[in-house]
Each structure stands twice: as structure tokens, then as C-alpha cells.
Short mmCIF file of C-alpha atoms and ligand atoms in Angstrom, two decimals:
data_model
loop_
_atom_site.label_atom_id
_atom_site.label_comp_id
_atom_site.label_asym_id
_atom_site.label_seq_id
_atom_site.Cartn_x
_atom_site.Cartn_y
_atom_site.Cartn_z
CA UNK A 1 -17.50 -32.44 -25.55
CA UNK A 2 -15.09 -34.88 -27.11
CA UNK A 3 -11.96 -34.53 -29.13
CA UNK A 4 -14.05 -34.27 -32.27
CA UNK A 5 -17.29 -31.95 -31.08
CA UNK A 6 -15.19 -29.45 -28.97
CA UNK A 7 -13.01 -29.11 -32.29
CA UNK A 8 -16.24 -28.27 -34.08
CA UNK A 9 -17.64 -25.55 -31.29
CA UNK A 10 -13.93 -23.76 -31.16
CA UNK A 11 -13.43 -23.67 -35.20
CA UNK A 12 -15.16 -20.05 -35.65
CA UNK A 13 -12.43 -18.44 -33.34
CA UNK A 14 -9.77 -20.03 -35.58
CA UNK A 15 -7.88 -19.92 -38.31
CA UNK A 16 -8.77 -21.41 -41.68
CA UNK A 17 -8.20 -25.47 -42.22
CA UNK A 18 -9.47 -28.58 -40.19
CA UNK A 19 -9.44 -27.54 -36.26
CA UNK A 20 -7.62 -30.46 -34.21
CA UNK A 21 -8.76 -30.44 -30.55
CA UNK A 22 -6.16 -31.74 -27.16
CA UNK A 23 -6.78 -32.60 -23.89
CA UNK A 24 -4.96 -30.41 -21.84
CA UNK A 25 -6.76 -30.33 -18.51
CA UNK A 26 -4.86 -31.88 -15.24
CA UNK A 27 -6.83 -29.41 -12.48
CA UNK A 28 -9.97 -31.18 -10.27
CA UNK A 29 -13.05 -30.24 -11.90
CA UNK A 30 -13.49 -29.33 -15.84
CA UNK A 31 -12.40 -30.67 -19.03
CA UNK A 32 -9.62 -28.28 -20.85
CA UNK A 33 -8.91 -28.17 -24.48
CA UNK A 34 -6.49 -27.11 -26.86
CA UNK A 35 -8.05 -26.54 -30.36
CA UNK A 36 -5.58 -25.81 -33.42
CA UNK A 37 -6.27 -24.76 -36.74
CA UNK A 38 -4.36 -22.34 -39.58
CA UNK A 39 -2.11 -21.05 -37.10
CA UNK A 40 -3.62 -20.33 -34.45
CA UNK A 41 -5.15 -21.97 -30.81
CA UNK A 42 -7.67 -21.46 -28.25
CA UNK A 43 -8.57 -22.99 -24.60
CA UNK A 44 -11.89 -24.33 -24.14
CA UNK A 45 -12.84 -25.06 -20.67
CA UNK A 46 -15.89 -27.12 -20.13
CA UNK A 47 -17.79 -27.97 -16.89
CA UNK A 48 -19.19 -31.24 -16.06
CA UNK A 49 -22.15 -31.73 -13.74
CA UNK A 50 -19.61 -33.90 -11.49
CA UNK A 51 -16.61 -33.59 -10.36
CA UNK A 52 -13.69 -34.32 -13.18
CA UNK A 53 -11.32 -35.66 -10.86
CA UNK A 54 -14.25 -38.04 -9.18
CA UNK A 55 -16.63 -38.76 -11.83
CA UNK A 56 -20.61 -38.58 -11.67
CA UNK A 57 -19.89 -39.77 -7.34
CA UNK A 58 -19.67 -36.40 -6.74
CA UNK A 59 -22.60 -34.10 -8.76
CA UNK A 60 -21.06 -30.23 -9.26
CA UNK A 61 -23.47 -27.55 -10.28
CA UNK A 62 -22.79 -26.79 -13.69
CA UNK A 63 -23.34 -22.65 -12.66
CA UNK A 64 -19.90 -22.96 -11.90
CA UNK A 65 -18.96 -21.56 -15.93
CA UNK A 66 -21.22 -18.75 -15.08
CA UNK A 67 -19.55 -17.80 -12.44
CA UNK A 68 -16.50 -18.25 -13.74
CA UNK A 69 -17.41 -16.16 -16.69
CA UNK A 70 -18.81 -13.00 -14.82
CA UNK A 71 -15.92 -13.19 -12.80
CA UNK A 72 -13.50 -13.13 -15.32
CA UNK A 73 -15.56 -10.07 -16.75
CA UNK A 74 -15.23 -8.78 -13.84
CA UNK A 75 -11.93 -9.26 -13.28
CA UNK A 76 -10.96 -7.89 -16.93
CA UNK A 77 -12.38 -4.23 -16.06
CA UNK A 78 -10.66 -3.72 -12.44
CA UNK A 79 -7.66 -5.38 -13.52
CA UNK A 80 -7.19 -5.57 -17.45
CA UNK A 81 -4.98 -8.37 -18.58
CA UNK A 82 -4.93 -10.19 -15.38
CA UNK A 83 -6.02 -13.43 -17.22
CA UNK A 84 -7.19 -14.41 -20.82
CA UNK A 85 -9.13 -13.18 -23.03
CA UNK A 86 -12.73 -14.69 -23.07
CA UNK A 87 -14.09 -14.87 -26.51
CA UNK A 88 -17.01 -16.90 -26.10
CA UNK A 89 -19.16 -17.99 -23.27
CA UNK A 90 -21.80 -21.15 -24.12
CA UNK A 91 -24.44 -21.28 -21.38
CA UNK A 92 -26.06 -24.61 -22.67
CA UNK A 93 -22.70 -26.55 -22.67
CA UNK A 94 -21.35 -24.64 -20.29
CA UNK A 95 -18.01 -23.98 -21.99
CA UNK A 96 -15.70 -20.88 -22.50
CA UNK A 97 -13.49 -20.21 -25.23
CA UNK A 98 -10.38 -18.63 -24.02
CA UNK A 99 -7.28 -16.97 -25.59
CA UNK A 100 -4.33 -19.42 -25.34
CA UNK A 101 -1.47 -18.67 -23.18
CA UNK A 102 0.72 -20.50 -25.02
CA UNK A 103 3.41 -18.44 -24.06
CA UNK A 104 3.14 -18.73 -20.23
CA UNK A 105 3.62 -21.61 -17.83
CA UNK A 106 1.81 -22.82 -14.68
CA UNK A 107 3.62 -20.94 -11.71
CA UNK A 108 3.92 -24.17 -9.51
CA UNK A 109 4.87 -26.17 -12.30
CA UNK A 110 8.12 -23.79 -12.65
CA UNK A 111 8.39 -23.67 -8.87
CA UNK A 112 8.14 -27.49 -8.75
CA UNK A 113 11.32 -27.41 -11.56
CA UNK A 114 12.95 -25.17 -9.57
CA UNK A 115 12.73 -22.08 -12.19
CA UNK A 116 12.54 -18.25 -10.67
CA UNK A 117 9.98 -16.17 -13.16
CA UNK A 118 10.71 -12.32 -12.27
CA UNK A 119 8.58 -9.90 -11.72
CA UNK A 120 5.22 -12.23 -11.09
CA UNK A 121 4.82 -11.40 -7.48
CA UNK A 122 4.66 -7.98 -7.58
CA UNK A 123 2.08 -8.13 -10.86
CA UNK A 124 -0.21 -10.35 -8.73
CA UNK A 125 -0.13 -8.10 -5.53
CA UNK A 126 -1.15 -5.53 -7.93
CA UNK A 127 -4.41 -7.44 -9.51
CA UNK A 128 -5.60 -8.70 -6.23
CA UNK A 129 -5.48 -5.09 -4.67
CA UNK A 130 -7.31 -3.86 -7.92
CA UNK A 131 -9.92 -6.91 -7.92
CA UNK A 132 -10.15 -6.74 -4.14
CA UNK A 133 -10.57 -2.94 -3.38
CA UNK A 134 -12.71 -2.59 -6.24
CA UNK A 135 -15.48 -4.73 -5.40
CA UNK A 136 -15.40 -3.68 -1.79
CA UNK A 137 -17.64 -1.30 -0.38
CA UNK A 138 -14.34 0.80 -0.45
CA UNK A 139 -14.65 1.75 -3.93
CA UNK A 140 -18.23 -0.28 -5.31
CA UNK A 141 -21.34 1.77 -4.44
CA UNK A 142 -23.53 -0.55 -2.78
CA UNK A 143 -26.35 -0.65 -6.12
CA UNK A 144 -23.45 -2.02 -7.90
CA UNK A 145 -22.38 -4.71 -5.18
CA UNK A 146 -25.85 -6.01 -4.15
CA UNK A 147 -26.79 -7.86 -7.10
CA UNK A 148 -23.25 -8.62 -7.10
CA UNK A 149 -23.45 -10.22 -3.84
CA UNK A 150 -26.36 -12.44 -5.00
CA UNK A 151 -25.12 -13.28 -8.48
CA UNK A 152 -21.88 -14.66 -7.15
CA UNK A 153 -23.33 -16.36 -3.70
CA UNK A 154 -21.84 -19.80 -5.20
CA UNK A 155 -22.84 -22.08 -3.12
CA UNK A 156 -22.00 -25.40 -3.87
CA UNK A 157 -18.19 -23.85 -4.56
CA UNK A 158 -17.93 -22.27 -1.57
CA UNK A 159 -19.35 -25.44 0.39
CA UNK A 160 -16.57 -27.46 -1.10
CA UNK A 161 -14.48 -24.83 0.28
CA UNK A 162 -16.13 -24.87 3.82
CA UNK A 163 -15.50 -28.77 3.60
CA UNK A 164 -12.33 -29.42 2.51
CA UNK A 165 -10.25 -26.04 3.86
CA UNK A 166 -11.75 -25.33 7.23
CA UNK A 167 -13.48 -28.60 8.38
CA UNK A 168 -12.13 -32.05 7.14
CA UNK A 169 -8.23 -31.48 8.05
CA UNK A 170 -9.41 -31.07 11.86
CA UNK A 171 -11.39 -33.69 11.67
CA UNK A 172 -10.94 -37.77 10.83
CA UNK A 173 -12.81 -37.39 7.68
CA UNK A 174 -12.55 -39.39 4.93
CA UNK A 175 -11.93 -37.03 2.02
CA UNK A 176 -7.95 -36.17 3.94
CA UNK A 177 -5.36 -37.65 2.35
CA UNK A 178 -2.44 -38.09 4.51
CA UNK A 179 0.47 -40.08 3.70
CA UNK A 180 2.17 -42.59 6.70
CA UNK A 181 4.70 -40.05 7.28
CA UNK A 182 2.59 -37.81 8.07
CA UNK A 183 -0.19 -39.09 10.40
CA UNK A 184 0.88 -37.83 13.64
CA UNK A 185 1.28 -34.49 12.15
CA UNK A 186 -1.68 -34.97 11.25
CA UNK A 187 -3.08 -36.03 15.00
CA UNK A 188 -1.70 -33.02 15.95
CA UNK A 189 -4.11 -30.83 14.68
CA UNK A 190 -6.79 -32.96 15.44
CA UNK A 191 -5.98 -32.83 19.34
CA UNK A 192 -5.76 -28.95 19.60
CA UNK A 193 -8.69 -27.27 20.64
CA UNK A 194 -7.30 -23.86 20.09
CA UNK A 195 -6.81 -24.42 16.56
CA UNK A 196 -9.85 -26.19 15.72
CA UNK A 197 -11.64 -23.03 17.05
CA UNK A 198 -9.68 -20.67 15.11
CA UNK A 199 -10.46 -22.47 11.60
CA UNK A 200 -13.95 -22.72 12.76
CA UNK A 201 -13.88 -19.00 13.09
CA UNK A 202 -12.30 -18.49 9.63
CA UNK A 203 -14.55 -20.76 7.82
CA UNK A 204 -17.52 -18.44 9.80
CA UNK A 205 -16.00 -15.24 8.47
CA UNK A 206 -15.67 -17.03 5.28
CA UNK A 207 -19.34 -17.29 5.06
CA UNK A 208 -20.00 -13.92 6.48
CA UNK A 209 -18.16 -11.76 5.30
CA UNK A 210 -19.02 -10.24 2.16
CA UNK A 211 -16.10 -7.72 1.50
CA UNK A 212 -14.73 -8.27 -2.36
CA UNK A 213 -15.21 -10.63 -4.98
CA UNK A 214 -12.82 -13.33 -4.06
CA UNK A 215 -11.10 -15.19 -6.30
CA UNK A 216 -11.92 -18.21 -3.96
CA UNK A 217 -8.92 -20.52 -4.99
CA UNK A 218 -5.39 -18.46 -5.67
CA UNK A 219 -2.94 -20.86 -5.57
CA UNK A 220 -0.02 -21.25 -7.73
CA UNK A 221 -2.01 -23.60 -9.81
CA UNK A 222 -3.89 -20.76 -10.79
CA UNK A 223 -1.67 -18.31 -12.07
CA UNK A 224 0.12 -18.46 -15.65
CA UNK A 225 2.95 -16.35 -15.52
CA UNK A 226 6.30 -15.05 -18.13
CA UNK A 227 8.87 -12.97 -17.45
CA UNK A 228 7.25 -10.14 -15.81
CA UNK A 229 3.50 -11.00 -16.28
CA UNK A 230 1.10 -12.79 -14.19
CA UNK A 231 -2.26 -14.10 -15.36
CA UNK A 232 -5.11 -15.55 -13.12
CA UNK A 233 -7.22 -18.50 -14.42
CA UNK A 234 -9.63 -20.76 -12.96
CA UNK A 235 -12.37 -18.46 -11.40
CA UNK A 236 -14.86 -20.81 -10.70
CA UNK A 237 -15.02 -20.30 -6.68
CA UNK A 238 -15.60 -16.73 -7.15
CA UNK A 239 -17.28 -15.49 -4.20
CA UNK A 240 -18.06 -12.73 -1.75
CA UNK A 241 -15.77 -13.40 1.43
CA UNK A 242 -13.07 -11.67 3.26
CA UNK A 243 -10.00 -10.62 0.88
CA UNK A 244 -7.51 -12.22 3.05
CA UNK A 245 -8.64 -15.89 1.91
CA UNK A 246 -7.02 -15.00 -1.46
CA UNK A 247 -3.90 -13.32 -0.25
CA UNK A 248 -4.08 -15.59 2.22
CA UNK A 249 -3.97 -18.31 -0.61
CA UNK A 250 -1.14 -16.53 -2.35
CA UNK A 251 1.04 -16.07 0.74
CA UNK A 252 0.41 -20.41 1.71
CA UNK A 253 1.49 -21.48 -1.63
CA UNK A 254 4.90 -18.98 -1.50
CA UNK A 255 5.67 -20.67 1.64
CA UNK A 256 4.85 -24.02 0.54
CA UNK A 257 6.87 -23.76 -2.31
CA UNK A 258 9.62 -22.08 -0.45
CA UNK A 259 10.13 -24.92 2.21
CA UNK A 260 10.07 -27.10 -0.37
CA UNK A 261 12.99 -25.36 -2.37
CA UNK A 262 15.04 -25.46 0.91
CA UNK A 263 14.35 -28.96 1.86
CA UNK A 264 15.64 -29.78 -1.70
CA UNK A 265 18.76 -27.49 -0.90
CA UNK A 266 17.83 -24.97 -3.59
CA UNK A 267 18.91 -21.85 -1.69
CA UNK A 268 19.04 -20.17 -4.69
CA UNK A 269 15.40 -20.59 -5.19
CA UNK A 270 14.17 -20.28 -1.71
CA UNK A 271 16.07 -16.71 -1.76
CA UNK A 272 13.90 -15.61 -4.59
CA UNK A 273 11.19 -16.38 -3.29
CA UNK A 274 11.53 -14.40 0.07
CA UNK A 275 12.14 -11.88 -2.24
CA UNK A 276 9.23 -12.99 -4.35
CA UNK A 277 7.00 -12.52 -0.77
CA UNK A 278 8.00 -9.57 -0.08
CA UNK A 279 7.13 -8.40 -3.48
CA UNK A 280 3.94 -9.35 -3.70
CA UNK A 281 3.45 -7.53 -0.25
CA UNK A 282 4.79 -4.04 -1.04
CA UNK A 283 2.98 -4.20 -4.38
CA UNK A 284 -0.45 -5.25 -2.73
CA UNK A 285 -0.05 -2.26 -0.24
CA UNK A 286 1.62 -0.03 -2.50
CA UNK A 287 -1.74 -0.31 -4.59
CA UNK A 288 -4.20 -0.02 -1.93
CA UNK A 289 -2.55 2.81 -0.40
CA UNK A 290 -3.21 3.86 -4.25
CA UNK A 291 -6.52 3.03 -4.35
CA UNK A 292 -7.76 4.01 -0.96
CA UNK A 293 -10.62 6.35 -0.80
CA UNK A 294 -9.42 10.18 0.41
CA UNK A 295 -13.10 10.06 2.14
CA UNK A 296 -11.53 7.19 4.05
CA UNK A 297 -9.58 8.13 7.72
CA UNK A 298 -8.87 4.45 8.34
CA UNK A 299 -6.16 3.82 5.92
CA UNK A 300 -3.61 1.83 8.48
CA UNK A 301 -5.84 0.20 10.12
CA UNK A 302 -7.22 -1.38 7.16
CA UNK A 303 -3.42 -2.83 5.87
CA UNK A 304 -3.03 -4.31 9.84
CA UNK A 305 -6.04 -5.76 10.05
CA UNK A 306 -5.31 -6.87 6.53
CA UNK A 307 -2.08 -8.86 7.27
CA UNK A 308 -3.23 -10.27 10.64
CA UNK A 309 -6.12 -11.94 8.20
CA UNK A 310 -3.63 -12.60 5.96
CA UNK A 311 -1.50 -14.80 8.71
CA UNK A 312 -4.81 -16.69 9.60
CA UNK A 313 -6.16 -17.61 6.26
CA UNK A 314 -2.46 -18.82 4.82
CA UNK A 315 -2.60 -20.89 8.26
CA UNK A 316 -5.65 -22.79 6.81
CA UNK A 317 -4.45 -22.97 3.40
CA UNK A 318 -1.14 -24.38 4.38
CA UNK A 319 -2.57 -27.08 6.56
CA UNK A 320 -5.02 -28.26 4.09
CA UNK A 321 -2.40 -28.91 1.08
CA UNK A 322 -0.71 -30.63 3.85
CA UNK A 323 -3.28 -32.64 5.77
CA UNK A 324 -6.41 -32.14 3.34
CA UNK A 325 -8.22 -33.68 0.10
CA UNK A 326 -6.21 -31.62 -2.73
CA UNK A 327 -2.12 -31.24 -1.76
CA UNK A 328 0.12 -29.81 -3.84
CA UNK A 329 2.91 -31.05 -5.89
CA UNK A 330 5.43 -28.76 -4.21
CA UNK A 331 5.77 -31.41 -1.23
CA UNK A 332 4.10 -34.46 -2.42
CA UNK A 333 6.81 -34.73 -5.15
CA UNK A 334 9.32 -34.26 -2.42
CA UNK A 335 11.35 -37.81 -1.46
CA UNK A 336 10.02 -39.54 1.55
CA UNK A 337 12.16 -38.20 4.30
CA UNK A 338 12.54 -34.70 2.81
CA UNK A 339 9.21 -34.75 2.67
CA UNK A 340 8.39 -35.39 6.48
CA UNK A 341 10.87 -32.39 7.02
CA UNK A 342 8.96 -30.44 4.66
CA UNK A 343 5.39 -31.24 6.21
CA UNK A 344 6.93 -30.94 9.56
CA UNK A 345 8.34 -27.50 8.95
CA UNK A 346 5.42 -26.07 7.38
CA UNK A 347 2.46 -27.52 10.48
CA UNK A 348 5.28 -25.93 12.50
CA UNK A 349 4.37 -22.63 11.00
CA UNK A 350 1.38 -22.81 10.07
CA UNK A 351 0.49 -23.26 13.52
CA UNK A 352 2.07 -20.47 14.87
CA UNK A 353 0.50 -17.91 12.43
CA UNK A 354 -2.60 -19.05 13.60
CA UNK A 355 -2.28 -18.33 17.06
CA UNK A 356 0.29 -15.46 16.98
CA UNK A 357 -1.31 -13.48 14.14
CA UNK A 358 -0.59 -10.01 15.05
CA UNK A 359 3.21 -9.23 13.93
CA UNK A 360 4.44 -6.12 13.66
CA UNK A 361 5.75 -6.47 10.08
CA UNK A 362 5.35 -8.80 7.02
CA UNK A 363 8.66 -10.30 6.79
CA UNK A 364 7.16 -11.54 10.83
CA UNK A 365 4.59 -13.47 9.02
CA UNK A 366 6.60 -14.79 6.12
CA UNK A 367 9.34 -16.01 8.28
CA UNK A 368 6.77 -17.83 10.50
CA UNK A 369 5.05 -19.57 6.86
CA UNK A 370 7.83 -20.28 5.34
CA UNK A 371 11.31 -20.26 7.59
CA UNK A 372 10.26 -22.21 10.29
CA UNK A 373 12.68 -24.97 10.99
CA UNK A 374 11.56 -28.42 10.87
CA UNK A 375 14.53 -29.77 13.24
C1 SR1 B 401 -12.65 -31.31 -4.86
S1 SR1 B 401 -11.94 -29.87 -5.46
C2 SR1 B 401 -10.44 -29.80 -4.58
C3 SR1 B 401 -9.75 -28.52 -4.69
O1 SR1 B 401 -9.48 -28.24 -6.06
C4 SR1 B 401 -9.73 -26.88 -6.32
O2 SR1 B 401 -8.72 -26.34 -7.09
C5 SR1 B 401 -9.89 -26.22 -4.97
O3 SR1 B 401 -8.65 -25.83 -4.42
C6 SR1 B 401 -10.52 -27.32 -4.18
O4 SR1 B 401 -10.41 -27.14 -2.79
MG1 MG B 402 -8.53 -24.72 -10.09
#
């Protein structure tokens, strides 16, 4: 849709007078809207059958609003008011028509401005153990997850994941983007066996696995948040796979972010969010231990085996927004030499989680993410 046709589609879930449409979109694949009209606005995401950010190079399955869509439904009845309202769902364009979250602001982009939102962390633990344990086979009966599992296979999503998280930064492949600065950190990871196994082994699980409905891409990009609330967008790599990818996802972009606060000398910040990790961990647990099925003698097993998961999939997260296709603005915005600290620090860790995985507590793993020095 353009300007003028998406203003046209959005007008019935408006206000009286003529509807004026905006392009709001910045994020790698779909067109975003704002549409205005007596008052009041709505989002409308559209797919394209490429990639936004490439153009028609790089075909994209336009299924992806589907899944996005089902998700979201999904997501509403496990978790209600983890993201917007969806008020309309077009197969044949392929477009939703969300409820404007006018009032909340893309978490990295406060991060990135070195804002502190309160209470976010702790609301998002909270969702993912709801989403998470609740289309397991913890608390799904298995007639309800089956067609599940099919419905949400995903594959050209989950491929791009396969590619460009666990594959391309180990290898020399064209899609990384790695600035000059960082090439030998990047060589690094290209000459260690060990750790070119273990992502191998996550990107199998990845595949295999089929324990909850993942989210598939939780980074701070993802989440809109206000004092106190914290809503999820962007479901379109909604998938089967093991839950720790999207803690895993959460826990990477904390760290990331948190480096970069201390590189920039924002103590203040960085002390949030440590605070801010830890958060999000207590509530995640707090909620499964909530959630967890009486029938179920396994309880503590399941939260270790859970944060050793956790360490390995916010390994591969971190290294991709470092090494990979899609970084984030946390460090790229960073000045040149801060920025090499910044990278350095966080390979540093990210390295270690992957290979020493199995610490005794949380505030272990976050110190390795996001503490490590880069001197
Ligand atoms: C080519 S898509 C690049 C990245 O953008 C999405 O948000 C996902 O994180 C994907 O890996
Ligand atoms: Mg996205």
C-alpha cells in the first residue's frame, strides 16, 4: 500500500474526517503506517514478498502476517496486554491493523538515549513465562499443540534465523557486517573450533526442539514499553523452538545495552540495568514457579537447565549483533574507539557464557554478558 491506499484500508477503524496515512516503519522487513483521522490513529503493518530493508533481491514469504497474526492471538490469551490490540487482519494484502501505542517508546531507542523506564523488566519476565509455559507441553495438552506445531513451522523465518544467528558470524560469509575495528574480533570466532561447535549445536536444538511458541526475535527493538508496562511487537518469527532463544534474546540485548551505557560512562544507567536483569530474572522464575504443574516433580531442574540455555542462546545473540548481518544501535552508535572497547568487552563475554554455561546463580551469567572488562 501507499500513503494514499493504506489511508483508505485503515479509515473504518477511525474516527470521522479524511484519514492521513505516515510512514513509520525503520525495522528490516514490512512497511509500517500511521493512519490519522478525527482523533484518533492506528498501525498498519504490511508485508512485502521481499525483504523491506533489501528490496525484491531477497523474496520473503508473505505467510509471515499470518504468523504474525496467530501469534499475536496467541499471545493475547496467555498473556493479555502483552502487545496491541489487533483489530483487523487482511489475508490478501497481508496487512494488520493495530492499536497505536502512541504512548510508549521503542525500549532500545530509550536505552540508546540513555533513559531508565521502570518496571519493564520484570513485566516482560512475566509475559515470556506466561507465553512460554503455556504453549509447552507443561501446561498445552498435546491436541492443542500439534496443529500448533505445524501452523507455526515458519520456515523461511526461522531459516533466516538459522543463517544469520548461528551460521554466517562463524563463517566468512558475505551477509556479516563487520566494521575495521572489529575484524580480528571477528577472526576470533572464526578460528575457534569449540565455539563453532557449540552454535552449531544451538542452531540444531533450534530446529529440534519444539518446546513453546517462541517469539523468535525478542530484542529490545521489539518491545514498546512506559512506565511500568511492556508490550511485545513484531511476531513474525514465531516458532516452535527451545524457550531459552527468547530469554536468551532478552538477556543479549540487556547486556548489550549495558556495556554500552558503561563504555559511555553512564553508570547511572548501567546500574539500572543490572537491576533491570535481575528483574526480569526473578519475575520469569517467580512466574514459572507459579505456573508449574503440581503433577510436575521436576520443578528445579527445569529453572537450571533453563538458565544454562539461557547463557548459551544470549552467547549467540550477542555475537551476531556484534559480528552478524543486523547489529544494533546500542554499539554501532558508539564513537570509534569506545566502540572497539564495547565489541571487545562483549566477544569477551559472550565467549565465556558459551563455554562455561553452568553457573550457580544468575547474577554468574549476567556478570559474564554484560560486566566483562574489555581491558
Ligand atoms: C534480514 S532480517 C535481519 C534481522 O532482522 C530481524 O529483526 C531479525 O532479528 C533478523 O535476524
Ligand atoms: Mg523485528
Amino acid at each position: 500500500m501507499d500513503l494514499e491506499t493504506v489511508a483508505v484500508f485503515a479509515a473504518p477503524y477511525l474516527g470521522a474526517g479524511e484519514a492521513h496515512a505516515e510512514e513509520i516503519g525503520d525495522g528490516n522487513l514490512n512497511m509500517v503506517f500511521r493512519v490519522r483521522a478525527g482523533g484518533r490513529s492506528v498501525i498498519v503493518k504490511q508485508a512485502l514478498p521481499y525483504l523491506r530493508v533489501v528490496g525484491e533481491g531477497w523474496p520473503l514469504t508473505l505467510d509471515r502476517a499470518r504468523i504474525e497474526a496467530e501469534a499475536m492471538a496467541i499471545h493475547a490469551a496467555l498473556a493479555p496486554h502483552s502487545g496491541p490490540a489487533v483489530l483487523h487482519v487482511e489475508p490478501v494484502a497481508a496487512a494488520l491493523v493495530m492499536e497505536d501505542l502512541r504512548e510508549h517508546v521503542v525500549w532500545r531507542t530509550a536505552l540508546v538515549a540513555g533513559q531508565h523506564v521502570r518496571g519493564v523488566a520484570a513485566e516482560l519476565g512475566r509475559y515470556c513465562a506466561r507465553v512460554l509455559l503455556g504453549t509447552s507441553r507443561l501446561r498445552m495438552p498435546a491436541v492443542q499443540r500439534r496443529p500448533l506445531i505445524a501452523r507455526f513451522e515458519n520456515p523461511e523465518l526461522s531459516a533466516i534465523t538459522e543463517d544469520l544467528v548461528f551460521t554466517a558470524p562463524y563463517l566468512d560469509a558475505p551477509t556479516n557486517h563487520i566494521d575495521d575495528a572489529g575484524q580480528e574480533l571477528a577472526a576470533e570466532l572464526r578460528a575457534d573450533p569449540a565455539l563453532r561447535a557449540a552454535a552449531a549445536q544451538l542452531r540444531w536444538e533450534f530446529r529440534t526442539r519444539t518446546e513453546s511458541l517462541l517469539h523468535g526475535d525478542l530484542h529490545s527493538g521489539s518491545i514498546m514499553v512506559r512506565d511500568g508496562e511492556a508490550r511485545v511487537i513484531d511476531v513474525e518469527f514465531a516458532t516452535f523452538g527451545p524457550m531459552a532463544y527468547d530469554t536468551g534474546n532478552v538477556v543479549a540485548n540487556l547486556a548489550l545495552a549495558r556495556i554500552s551505557a558503561a563504555e559511555r560512562g553512564d553508570q547511572h544507567l548501567a546500574a539500572h540495568l543490572d537491576e533491570d536483569a535481575e528483574d526480569y530474572w526473578a519475575a520469569l522464575s517467580e512466574e514459572i514457579v507459579a505456573l508449574w504443574p503440581a503433577t510436575e516433580p521436576w520443578r528445579e531442574r527445569f529453572l537450571e537447565q533453563l538458565q544454562r540455555d539461557t547463557a548459551r542462546y544470549t552467547s549467540t545473540e550477542m555475537l551476531r549483533r556484534l559480528v552478524g548481518l543486523a547489529h544494533v544501535r546500542d554499539i554501532d552508535t558508539l564513537p570509534e574507539g569506545v566502540r572497539l572497547r564495547a565489541q571487545t568487552a562483549a566477544v569477551r563475554g559472550a565467549r565465556r557464557l558459551c563455554t562455561e554455561p553452568d553457573v550457580p546463580a544468575f547474577a554468574d551469567l549476567w556478570a559474564m554478558a554484560a560486566r566483562e572488562e574489555s581491558t
